[in-house]
Amino acid sequence: MHARRRGIASSVRPYRKEVPEWSNSDAKEIEAKIIELRKQGMTCAQIGLVLRDKHGVPNVKLATGKRVNAIVRENNLDMDIPEDLRNLMHKALLMRKHLENNHRDIHNARQLQLTESKVRRLVKYYVGNKRLPSGWTYKPETAEILLSR
């Protein structure tokens, strides 16, 4: 969106409609493991990686019929700020800290503008979908406090 060039091709997960026979496909066991990992403080992305690498579950949605995020939400274990928004806010916070020491870094200043623009667009989306309260806005001054929770 912000670059003046086309995207490049990248790797894609193999297309499957059913669970491979070699994988762990017990839905109740997988859901219990997801809940356990979330209670340990892992994000949904980290949970997916652990299930893939350590427990032989290549695709949670094929095995359970639901995504990791949906399972976490059903059990009321989701974060107050969505994971993708939290990651962007963390990135913007690190850029601001960098700019405090490096005032003349114009490339990073531009990247900070683009990142905070993405944050504001994502906040607008989540407020519209009622994942965030209606008056919620992104403020760089309070971002560090929000991310520490």
Coordinates of C-alpha atoms in Angstrom, one line a residue:
M1 CA 0.0 0.0 0.0
H2 CA 2.7 2.5 0.9
A3 CA 5.4 1.3 -1.6
R4 CA 5.4 2.3 -5.3
R5 CA 6.0 -1.2 -6.5
R6 CA 4.2 -4.4 -6.9
G7 CA 4.3 -7.2 -4.4
I8 CA 6.4 -10.3 -4.9
A9 CA 5.3 -13.9 -4.9
S10 CA 6.0 -15.8 -1.7
S11 CA 5.4 -19.3 -0.3
V12 CA 1.8 -20.5 0.1
R13 CA 0.4 -23.2 2.4
P14 CA -0.7 -26.3 0.4
Y15 CA -4.4 -26.3 -0.4
R16 CA -6.2 -29.0 1.5
K17 CA -9.8 -29.8 2.3
E18 CA -9.2 -32.5 4.8
V19 CA -6.7 -33.2 7.6
P20 CA -3.6 -35.2 6.6
E21 CA -3.7 -38.8 8.0
W22 CA -0.3 -38.3 9.8
S23 CA -1.5 -35.3 11.8
N24 CA -3.0 -35.0 15.2
S25 CA -6.7 -34.5 14.6
D26 CA -8.4 -34.9 18.0
A27 CA -10.4 -31.6 18.2
K28 CA -11.0 -31.7 22.0
E29 CA -7.3 -32.4 22.7
I30 CA -6.3 -29.5 20.4
E31 CA -8.7 -27.1 21.9
A32 CA -7.5 -28.0 25.4
K33 CA -3.9 -27.4 24.3
I34 CA -4.9 -24.0 22.9
I35 CA -6.5 -23.0 26.1
E36 CA -3.5 -24.2 28.1
L37 CA -1.1 -22.3 25.9
R38 CA -3.2 -19.1 26.0
K39 CA -3.3 -19.2 29.8
Q40 CA 0.5 -19.3 29.7
G41 CA 0.4 -16.0 28.0
M42 CA 1.1 -17.0 24.4
T43 CA -0.5 -15.1 21.5
C44 CA -2.6 -16.8 18.8
A45 CA 0.2 -16.7 16.3
Q46 CA 2.6 -18.3 18.8
I47 CA 0.0 -21.0 19.7
G48 CA -0.3 -21.9 16.0
L49 CA 3.5 -22.3 15.7
V50 CA 3.7 -24.4 18.8
L51 CA 0.9 -26.7 17.6
R52 CA 2.5 -27.0 14.2
D53 CA 6.1 -27.6 15.4
K54 CA 5.6 -29.6 18.7
H55 CA 2.2 -31.3 18.4
G56 CA 1.8 -32.2 14.7
V57 CA -1.2 -30.0 13.9
P58 CA -0.5 -28.4 10.5
N59 CA -3.8 -26.5 10.3
V60 CA -6.0 -25.9 13.4
K61 CA -9.0 -24.9 11.3
L62 CA -9.0 -28.2 9.4
A63 CA -8.6 -30.2 12.6
T64 CA -11.2 -28.4 14.7
G65 CA -13.3 -26.5 12.3
K66 CA -12.4 -23.2 14.0
R67 CA -9.5 -20.9 14.0
V68 CA -7.2 -20.4 17.1
N69 CA -8.6 -16.9 17.6
A70 CA -12.2 -18.2 17.6
I71 CA -11.4 -20.9 20.2
V72 CA -9.6 -18.3 22.4
R73 CA -12.6 -15.9 22.2
E74 CA -15.1 -18.7 23.0
N75 CA -13.3 -19.3 26.3
N76 CA -13.1 -15.6 27.1
L77 CA -9.3 -15.6 27.0
D78 CA -8.8 -13.0 24.3
M79 CA -6.8 -9.8 24.8
D80 CA -8.4 -6.4 25.3
I81 CA -6.5 -5.1 22.2
P82 CA -6.4 -7.4 19.1
E83 CA -3.0 -9.0 18.4
D84 CA -2.3 -7.3 15.0
L85 CA -3.1 -3.9 16.5
R86 CA -1.0 -4.6 19.5
N87 CA 2.0 -5.5 17.2
L88 CA 1.7 -2.4 15.2
M89 CA 1.4 -0.2 18.3
H90 CA 4.6 -1.9 19.7
K91 CA 6.4 -1.2 16.4
A92 CA 5.4 2.5 16.5
L93 CA 6.5 2.7 20.1
L94 CA 9.9 1.3 19.3
M95 CA 10.2 3.8 16.4
R96 CA 9.3 6.7 18.7
K97 CA 12.0 5.6 21.1
H98 CA 14.5 5.4 18.3
L99 CA 13.6 8.9 17.1
E100 CA 14.2 10.4 20.6
N101 CA 17.9 9.6 20.2
N102 CA 18.1 10.0 16.4
H103 CA 16.2 13.2 15.6
R104 CA 17.5 13.4 12.0
D105 CA 16.5 9.9 10.9
I106 CA 14.0 11.1 8.3
H107 CA 13.4 7.6 6.9
N108 CA 12.4 6.3 10.3
A109 CA 10.2 9.4 10.8
R110 CA 8.4 8.6 7.6
Q111 CA 8.0 4.9 8.5
L112 CA 6.5 6.0 11.8
Q113 CA 3.9 8.1 10.0
L114 CA 3.0 5.1 7.8
T115 CA 2.8 2.7 10.8
E116 CA 0.7 5.1 12.9
S117 CA -1.6 5.5 9.8
K118 CA -2.0 1.8 9.7
V119 CA -2.8 1.8 13.5
R120 CA -5.5 4.4 13.0
R121 CA -7.1 2.6 10.1
L122 CA -7.1 -0.7 12.1
V123 CA -8.6 1.1 15.2
K124 CA -11.4 2.4 12.9
Y125 CA -12.0 -1.1 11.7
Y126 CA -12.1 -2.7 15.1
V127 CA -14.4 0.1 16.5
G128 CA -16.8 -0.6 13.6
N129 CA -16.7 -4.3 14.4
K130 CA -17.3 -3.7 18.1
R131 CA -14.0 -5.4 19.1
L132 CA -12.9 -2.0 20.7
P133 CA -15.2 0.4 22.6
S134 CA -16.8 3.2 20.4
G135 CA -14.7 6.0 21.9
W136 CA -11.3 4.2 21.6
T137 CA -8.5 6.2 19.9
Y138 CA -4.8 5.6 19.5
K139 CA -2.6 8.0 21.4
P140 CA 1.2 7.6 21.2
E141 CA 1.5 9.0 24.7
T142 CA -0.6 6.3 26.3
A143 CA 0.5 3.4 24.0
E144 CA 3.2 2.2 26.3
I145 CA 0.7 1.9 29.2
L146 CA -1.7 0.0 27.0
L147 CA 0.9 -2.4 25.8
S148 CA 2.2 -3.1 29.3
R149 CA -1.1 -4.8 30.4

